[in-house]
Short mmCIF file of C-alpha atoms (C1' of nucleotides) in Angstrom, two decimals:
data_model
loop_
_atom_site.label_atom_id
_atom_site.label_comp_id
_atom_site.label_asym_id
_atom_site.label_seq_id
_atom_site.Cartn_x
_atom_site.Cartn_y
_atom_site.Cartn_z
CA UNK A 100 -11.63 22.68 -17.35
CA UNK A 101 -12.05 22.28 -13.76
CA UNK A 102 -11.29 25.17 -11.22
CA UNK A 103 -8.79 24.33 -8.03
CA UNK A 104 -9.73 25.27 -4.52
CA UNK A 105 -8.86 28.11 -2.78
CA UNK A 106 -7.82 26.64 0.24
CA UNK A 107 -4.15 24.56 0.90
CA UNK A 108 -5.62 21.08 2.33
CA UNK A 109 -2.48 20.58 3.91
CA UNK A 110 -2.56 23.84 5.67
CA UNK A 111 -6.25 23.13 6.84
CA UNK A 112 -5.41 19.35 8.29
CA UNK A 113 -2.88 20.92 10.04
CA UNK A 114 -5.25 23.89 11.43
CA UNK A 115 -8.09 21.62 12.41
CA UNK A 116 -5.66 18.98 13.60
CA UNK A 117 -4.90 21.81 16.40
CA UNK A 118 -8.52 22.55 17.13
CA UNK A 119 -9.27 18.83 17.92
CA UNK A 120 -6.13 18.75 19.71
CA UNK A 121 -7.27 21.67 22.06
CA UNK A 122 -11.46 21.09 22.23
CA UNK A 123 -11.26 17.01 21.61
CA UNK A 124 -14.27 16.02 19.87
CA UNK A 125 -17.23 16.59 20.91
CA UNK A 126 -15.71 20.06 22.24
CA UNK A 127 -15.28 20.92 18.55
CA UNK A 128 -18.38 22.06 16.30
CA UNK A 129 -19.01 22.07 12.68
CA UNK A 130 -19.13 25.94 13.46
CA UNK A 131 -16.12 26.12 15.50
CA UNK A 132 -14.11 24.47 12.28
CA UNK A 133 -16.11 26.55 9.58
CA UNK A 134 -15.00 29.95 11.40
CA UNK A 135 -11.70 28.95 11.71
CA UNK A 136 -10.93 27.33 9.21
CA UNK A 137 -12.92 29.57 6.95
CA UNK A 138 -14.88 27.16 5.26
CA UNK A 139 -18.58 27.17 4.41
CA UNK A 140 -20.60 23.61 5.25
CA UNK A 141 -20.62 22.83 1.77
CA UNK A 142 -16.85 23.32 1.09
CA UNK A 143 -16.01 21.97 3.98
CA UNK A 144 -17.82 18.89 3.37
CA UNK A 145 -16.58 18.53 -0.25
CA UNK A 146 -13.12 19.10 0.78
CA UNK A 147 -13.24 16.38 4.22
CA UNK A 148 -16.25 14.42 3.61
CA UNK A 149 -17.47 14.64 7.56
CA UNK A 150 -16.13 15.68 10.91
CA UNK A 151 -15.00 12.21 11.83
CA UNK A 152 -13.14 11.94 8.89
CA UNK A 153 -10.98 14.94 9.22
CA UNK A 154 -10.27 13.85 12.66
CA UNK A 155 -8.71 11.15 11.47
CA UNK A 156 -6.96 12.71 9.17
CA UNK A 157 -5.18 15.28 11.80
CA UNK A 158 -4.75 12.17 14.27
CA UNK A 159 -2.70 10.62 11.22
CA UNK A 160 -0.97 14.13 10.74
CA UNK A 161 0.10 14.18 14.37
CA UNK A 162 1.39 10.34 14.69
CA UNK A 163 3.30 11.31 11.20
CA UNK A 164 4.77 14.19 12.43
CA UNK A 165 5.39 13.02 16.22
CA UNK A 166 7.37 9.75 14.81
CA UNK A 167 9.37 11.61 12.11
CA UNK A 168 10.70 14.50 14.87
CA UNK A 169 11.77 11.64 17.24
CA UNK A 170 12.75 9.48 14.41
CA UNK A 171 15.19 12.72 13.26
CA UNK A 172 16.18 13.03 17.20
CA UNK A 173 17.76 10.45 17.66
CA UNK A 174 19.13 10.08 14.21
CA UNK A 175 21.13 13.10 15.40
CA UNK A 176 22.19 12.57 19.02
CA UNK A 177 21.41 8.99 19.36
CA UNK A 178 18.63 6.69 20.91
CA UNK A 179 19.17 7.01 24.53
CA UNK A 180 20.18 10.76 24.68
CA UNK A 181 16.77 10.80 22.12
CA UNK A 182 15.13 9.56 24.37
CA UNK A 183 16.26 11.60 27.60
CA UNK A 184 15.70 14.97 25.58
CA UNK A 185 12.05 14.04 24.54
CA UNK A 186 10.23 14.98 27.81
CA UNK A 187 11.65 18.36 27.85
CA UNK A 188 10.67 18.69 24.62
CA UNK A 189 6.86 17.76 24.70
CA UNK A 190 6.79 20.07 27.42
CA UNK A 191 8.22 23.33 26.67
CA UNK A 192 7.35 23.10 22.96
CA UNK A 193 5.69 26.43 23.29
CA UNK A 194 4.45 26.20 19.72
CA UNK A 195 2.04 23.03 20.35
CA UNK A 196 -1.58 24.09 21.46
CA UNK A 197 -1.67 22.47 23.99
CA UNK A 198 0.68 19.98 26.09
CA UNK A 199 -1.21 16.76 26.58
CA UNK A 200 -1.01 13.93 23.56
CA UNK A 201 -3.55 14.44 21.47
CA UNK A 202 -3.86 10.18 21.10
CA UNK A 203 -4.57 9.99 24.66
CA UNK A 204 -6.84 12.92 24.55
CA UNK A 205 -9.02 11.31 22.12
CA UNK A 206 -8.69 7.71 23.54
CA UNK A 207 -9.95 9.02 26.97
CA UNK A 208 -13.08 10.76 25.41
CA UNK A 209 -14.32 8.40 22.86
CA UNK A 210 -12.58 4.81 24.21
CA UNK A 211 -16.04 4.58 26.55
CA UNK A 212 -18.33 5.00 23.61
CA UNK A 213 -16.30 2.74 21.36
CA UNK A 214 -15.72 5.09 18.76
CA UNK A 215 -13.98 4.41 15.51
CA UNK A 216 -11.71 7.29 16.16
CA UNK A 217 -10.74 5.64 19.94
CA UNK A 218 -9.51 2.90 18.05
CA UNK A 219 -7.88 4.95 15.64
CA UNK A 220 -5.91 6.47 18.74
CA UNK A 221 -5.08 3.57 20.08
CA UNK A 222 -3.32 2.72 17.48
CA UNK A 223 -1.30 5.23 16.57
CA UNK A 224 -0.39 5.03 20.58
CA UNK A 225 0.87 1.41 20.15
CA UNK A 226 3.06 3.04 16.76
CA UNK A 227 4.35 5.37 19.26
CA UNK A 228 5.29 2.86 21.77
CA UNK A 229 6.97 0.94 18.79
CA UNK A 230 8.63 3.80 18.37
CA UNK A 231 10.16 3.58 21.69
CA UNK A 232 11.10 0.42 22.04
CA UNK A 233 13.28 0.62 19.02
CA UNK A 234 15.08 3.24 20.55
CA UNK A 235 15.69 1.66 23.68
CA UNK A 236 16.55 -2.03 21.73
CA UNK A 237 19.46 0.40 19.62
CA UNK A 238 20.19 2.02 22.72
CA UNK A 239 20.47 -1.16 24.33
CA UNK A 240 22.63 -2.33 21.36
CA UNK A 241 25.01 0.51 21.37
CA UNK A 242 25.65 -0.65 24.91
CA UNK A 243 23.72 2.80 26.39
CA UNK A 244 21.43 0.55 28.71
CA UNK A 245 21.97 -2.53 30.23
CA UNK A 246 21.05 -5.87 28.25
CA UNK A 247 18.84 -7.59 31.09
CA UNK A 248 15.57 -4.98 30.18
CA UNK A 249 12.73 -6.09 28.05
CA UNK A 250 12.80 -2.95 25.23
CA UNK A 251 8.99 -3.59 24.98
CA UNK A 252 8.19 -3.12 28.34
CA UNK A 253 10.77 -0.49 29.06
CA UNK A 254 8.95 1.15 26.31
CA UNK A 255 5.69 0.88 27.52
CA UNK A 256 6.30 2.42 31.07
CA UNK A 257 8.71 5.44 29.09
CA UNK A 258 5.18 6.23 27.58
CA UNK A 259 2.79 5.62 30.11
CA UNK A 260 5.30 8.36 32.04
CA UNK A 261 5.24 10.67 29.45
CA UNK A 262 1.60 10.72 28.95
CA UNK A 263 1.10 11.30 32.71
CA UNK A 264 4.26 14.21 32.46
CA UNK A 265 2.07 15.67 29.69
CA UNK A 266 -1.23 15.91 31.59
CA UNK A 267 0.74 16.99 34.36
CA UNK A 268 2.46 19.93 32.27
CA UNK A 269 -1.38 21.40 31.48
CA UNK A 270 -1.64 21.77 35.74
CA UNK A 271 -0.45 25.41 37.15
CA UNK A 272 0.42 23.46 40.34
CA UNK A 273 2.65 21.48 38.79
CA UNK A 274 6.30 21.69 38.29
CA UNK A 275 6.45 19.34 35.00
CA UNK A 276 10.19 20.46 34.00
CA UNK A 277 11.07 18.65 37.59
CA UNK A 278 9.11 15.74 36.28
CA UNK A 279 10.59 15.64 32.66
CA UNK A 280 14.10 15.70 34.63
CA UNK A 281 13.43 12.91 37.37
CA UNK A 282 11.95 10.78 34.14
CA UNK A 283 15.15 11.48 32.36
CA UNK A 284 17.58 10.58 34.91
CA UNK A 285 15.60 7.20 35.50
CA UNK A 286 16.55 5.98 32.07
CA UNK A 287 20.81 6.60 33.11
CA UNK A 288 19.79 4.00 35.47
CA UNK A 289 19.28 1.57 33.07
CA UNK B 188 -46.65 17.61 55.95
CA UNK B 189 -44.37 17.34 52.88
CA UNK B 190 -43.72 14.26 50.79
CA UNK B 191 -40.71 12.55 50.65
CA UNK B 192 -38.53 11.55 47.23
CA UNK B 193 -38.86 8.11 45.85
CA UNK B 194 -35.07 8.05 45.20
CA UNK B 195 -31.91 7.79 47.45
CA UNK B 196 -29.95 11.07 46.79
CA UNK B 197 -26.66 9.66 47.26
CA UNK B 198 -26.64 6.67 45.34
CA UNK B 199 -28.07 8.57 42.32
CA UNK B 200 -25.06 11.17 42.99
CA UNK B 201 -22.69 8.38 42.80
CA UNK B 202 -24.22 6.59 39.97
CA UNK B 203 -23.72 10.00 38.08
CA UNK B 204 -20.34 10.05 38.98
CA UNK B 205 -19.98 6.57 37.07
CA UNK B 206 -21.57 7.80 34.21
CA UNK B 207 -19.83 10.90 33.75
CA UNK B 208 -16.67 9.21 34.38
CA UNK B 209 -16.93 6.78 31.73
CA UNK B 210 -18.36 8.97 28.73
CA UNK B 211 -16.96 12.07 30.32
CA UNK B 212 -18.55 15.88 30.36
CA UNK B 213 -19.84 16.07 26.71
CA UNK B 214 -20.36 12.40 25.94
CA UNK B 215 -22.44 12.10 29.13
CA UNK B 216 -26.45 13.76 27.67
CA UNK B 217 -29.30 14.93 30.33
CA UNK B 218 -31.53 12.06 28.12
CA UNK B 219 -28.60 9.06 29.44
CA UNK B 220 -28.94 10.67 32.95
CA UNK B 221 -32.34 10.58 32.84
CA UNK B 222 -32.61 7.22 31.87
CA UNK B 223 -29.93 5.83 33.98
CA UNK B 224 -31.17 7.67 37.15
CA UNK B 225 -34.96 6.61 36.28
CA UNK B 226 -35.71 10.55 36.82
CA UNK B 227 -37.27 12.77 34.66
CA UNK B 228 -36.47 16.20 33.46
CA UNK B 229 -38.30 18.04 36.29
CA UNK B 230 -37.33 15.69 39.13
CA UNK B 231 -33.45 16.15 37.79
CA UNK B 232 -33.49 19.54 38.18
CA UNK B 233 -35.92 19.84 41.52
CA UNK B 234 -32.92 17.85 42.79
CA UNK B 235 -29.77 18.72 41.60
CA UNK B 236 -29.97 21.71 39.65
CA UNK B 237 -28.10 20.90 36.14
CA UNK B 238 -25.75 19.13 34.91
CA UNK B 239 -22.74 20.82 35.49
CA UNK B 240 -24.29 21.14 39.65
CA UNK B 241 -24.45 17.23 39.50
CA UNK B 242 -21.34 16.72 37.76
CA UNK B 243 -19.77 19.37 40.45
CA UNK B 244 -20.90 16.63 43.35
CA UNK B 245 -19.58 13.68 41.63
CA UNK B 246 -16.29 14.95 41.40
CA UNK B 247 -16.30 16.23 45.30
CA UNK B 248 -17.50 12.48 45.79
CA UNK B 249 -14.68 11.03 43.56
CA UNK B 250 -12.45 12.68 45.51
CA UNK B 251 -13.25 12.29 49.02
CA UNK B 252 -13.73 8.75 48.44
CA UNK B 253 -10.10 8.51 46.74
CA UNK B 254 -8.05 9.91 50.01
CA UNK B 255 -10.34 8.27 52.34
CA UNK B 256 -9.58 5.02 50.71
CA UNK B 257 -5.79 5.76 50.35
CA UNK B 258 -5.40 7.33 53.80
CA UNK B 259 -7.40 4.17 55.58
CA UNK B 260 -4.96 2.31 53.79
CA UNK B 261 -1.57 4.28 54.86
CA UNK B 262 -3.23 3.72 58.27
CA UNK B 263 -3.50 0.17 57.74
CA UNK B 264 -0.14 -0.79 56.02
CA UNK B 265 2.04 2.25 56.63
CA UNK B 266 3.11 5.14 54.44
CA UNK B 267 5.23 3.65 51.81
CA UNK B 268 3.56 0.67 51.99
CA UNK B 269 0.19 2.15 51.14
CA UNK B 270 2.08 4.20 48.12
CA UNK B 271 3.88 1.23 46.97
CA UNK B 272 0.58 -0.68 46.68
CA UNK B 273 -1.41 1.88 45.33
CA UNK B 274 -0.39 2.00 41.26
CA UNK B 275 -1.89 -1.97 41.46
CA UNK B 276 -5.25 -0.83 43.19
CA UNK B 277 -5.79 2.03 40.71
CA UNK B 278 -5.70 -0.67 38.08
CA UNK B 279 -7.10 -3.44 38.61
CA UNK B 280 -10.04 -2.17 40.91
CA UNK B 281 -12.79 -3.89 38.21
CA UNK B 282 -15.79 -2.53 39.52
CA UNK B 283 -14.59 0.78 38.81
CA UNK B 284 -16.08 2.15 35.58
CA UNK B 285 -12.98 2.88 33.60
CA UNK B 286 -9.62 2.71 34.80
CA UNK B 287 -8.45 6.23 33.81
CA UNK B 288 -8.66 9.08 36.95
CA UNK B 289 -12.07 10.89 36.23
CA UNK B 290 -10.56 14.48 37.66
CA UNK B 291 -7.50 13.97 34.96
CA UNK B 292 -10.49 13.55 31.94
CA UNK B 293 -12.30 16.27 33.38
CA UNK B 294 -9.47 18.08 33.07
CA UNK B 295 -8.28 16.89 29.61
CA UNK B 296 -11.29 17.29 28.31
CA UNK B 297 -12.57 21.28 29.53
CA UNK B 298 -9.19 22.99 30.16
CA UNK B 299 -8.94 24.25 27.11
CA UNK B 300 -12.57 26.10 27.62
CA UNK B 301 -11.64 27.61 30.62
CA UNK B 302 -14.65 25.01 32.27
CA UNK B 303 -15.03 26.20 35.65
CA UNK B 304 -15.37 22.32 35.99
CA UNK B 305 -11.65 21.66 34.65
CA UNK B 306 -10.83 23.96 37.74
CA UNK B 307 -12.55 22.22 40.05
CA UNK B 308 -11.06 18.97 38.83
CA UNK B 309 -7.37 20.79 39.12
CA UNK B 310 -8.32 21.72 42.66
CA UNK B 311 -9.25 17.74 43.20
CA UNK B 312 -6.40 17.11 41.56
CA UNK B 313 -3.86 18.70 43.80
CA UNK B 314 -5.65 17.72 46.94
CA UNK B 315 -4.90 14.21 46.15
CA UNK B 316 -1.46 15.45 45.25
CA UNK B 317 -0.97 16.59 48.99
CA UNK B 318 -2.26 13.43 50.20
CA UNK B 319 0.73 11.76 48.06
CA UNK B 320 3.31 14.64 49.43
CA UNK B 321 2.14 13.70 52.81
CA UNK B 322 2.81 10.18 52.62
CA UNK B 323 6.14 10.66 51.83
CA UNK B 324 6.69 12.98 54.17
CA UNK B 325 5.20 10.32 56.69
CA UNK B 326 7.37 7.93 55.32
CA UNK B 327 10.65 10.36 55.31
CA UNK B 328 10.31 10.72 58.94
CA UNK B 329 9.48 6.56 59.09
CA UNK B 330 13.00 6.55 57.47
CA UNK B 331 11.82 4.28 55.17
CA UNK B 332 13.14 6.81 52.38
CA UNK B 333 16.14 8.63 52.47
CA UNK B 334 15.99 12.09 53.91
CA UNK B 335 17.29 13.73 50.95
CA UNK B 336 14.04 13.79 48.82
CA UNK B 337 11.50 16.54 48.70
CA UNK B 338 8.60 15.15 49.06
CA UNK B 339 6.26 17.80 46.86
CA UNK B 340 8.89 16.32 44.01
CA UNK B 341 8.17 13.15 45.04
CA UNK B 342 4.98 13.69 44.87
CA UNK B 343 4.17 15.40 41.85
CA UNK B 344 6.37 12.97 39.98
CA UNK B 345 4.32 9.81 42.06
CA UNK B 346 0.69 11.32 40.75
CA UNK B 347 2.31 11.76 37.22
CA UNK B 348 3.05 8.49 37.09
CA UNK B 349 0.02 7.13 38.01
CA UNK B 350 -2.10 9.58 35.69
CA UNK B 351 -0.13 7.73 32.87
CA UNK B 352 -0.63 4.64 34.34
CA UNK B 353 -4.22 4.75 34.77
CA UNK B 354 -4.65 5.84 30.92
CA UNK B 355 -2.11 3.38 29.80
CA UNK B 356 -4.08 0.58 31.48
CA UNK B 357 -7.41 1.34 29.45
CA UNK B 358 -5.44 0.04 26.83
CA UNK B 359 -5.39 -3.25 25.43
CA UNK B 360 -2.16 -3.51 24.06
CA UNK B 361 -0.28 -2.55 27.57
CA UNK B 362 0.43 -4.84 30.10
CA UNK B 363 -0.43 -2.46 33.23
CA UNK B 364 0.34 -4.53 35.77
CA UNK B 365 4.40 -4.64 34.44
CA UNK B 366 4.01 -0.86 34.47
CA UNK B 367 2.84 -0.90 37.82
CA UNK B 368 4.93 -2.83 39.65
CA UNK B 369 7.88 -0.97 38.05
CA UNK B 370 6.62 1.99 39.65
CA UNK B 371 6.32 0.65 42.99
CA UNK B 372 9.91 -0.91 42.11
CA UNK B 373 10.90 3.38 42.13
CA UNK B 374 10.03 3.67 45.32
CA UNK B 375 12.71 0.98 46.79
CA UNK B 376 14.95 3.36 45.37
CA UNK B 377 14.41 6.07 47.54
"C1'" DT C 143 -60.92 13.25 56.43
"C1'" DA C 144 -59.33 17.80 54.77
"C1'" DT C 145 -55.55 20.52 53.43
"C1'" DA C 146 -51.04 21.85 52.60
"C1'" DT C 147 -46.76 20.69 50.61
"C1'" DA C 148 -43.87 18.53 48.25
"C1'" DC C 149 -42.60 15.28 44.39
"C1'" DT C 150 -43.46 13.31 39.62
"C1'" DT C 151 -44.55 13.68 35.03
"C1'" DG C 152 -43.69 14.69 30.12
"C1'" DA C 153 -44.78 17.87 26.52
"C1'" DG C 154 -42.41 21.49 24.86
"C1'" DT C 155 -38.82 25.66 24.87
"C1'" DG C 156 -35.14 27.94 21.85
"C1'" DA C 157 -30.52 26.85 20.61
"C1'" DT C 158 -27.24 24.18 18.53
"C1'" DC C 159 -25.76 19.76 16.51
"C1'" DG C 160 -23.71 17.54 12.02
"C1'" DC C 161 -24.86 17.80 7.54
"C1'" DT C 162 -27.33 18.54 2.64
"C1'" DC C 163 -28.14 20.67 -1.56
"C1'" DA C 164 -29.49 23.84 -5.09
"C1'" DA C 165 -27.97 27.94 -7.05
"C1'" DG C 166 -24.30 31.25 -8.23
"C1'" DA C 167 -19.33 32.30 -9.23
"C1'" DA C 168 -14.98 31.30 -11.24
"C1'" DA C 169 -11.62 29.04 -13.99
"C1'" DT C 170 -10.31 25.95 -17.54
"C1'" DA C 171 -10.63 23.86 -22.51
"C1'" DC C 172 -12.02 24.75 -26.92
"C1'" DG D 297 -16.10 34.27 -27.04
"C1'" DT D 298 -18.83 29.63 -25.32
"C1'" DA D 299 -19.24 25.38 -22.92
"C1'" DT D 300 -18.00 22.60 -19.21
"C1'" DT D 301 -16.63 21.55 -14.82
"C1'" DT D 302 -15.62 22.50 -10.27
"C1'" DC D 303 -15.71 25.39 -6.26
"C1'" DT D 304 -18.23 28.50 -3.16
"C1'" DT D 305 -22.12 30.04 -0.82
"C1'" DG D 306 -25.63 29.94 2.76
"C1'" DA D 307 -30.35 28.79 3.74
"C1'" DG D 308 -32.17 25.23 5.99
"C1'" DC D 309 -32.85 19.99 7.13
"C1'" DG D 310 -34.19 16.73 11.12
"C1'" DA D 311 -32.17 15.46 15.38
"C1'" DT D 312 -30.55 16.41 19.66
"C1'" DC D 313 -28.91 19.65 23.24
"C1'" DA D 314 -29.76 21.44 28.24
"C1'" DC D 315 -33.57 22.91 30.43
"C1'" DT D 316 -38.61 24.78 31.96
"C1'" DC D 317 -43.06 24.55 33.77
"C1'" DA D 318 -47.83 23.62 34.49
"C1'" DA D 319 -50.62 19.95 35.71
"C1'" DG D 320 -51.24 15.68 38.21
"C1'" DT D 321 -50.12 12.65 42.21
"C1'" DA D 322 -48.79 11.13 46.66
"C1'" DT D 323 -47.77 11.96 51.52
"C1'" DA D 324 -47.30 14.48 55.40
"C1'" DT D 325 -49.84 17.20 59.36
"C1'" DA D 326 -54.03 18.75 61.68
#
DNA sequence: TATATACTTGAGTGATCGCTCAAGAAATAC
DNA sequence: GTATTTCTTGAGCGATCACTCAAGTATATA
């Protein structure tokens, strides 16, 4: 009986997940997504129930996709050389909107106001970091590092450097392919 | 003959600044300012315009008090020293509002818009990344790093660093002060 | 004290915010 | 075909946005 939308969901979360990405949240409008997204307010609203609640959904679309690319990485050319490759990546991806992390984007806006979606971040940050440090525990494993480093800590710093190499990539006056190289060559002295 | 305003110009500039650089462009309204600075909407204006004038000041004042701060310091301890000491400053400095670097949120947050005030913040930005650049150059000729680095490199990668840093340690589930200290532990190995 | 010159006040501007909802259009089941 | 169910449409809701301005108030000079 019923009739199916005429919009692909998936295709949408995707699509808004890069407007957020660009204008953050409160730099995105009900309008902004309607126009792009061609949706009128009351499809819009059947389809995603509220603004917050599609930014959550693209924030989970982004952590998905972000741990399944590195995930496949490093499935292919190992955890260290994963994890040497992955700054150069996040930074000449030309096809990403824009270059900083979308997590920290959002943290940094909403963390002050103690959003729901700042937690939300934050969260999918500290799944990221996870992320990391069991790459550098295999790496450390397979003998690639040293065994005297703390993974969780080496971890930590690997992303607290990346976000900064991100923000850094967005600059004009910036060389960030120097930075994703000097970041790379301090994990072959581990 | 004229009459004099009942409020002290400066300190409401950098009580702004404070306020913008916790809730940021958008999450900062002219109804919190207004409350905040104790002015009302025609006093706000008589004295600094709009918004975006006032938020204009309070990132010139952001970053004239950062190089003042890190240059009386270089003067005090040395170049290296002063650069090496830095990344723990940045973060655990508890009266400042938030520990991320206001000129990198500005920026995060209105690049994307073409803001003029994202450019302003990128002009901030690499002021304070020739202050870095001319600390190691100080320290180059100090010989207290080898003479083989450039220093813009050094630099660019430094103020990366500490962008990711400064973001990281807004979180709670990163131990900033590790991160820190490893940083500073970088610059021994120069 | 009289007057000129600011400063202070707050109601109110049009525009935009996120969001609602009733009515019309389309597709399925029978 | 008809009935039923969902999707689509867009006018419009109250709230808030950055901002204006005329009237009132206080302080300087003469």
């Amino acid at each position: 009986m019923p009739r199916k939308p005429a919009y692909d969901r998936d295709a949408l979360i995707a699509q808004a997940r890069d407007i957020f990405w660009r204008h953050g949240w409160a730099g995105t409008s009900l309008k902004d997504l309607e126009r792009e997204l061609k949706l009128k307010p009351g499809s819009f609203y059947a389809a995603f129930g509220s603004k917050d609640a599609l930014y959550a959904m693209a924030l989970e679309r982004y952590t998905q996709d972000g741990v399944a690319r590195l995930t496949a990485l490093a499935e292919d050319i190992g955890p260290l050389a994963a994890l040497k490759t992955q700054p150069q990546i996040v930074i000449d991806s030309s096809q990403t909107p824009v270059q900083a992390c979308m997590l920290a984007k959002t943290f940094a806006e909403l963390q002050a106001r103690d959003h729901q979606l700042a937690q939300k971040a934050s969260r999918h940050m500290a799944e990221m970091k996870q992320c990391f440090a069991t790459l550098f525990r295999q790496a450390q494993q397979a003998r690639e590092i040293g065994p005297d480093h703390d993974p969780e800590r080496l971890a930590a710093r690997y992303q607290s450097d990346l976000l900064g190499l991100r923000l850094s990539a967005e600059r004009s006056d910036v060389n960030a392919k120097e930075i994703a190289a000097d970041i790379a060559a301090d994990l072959d002295q581990l």
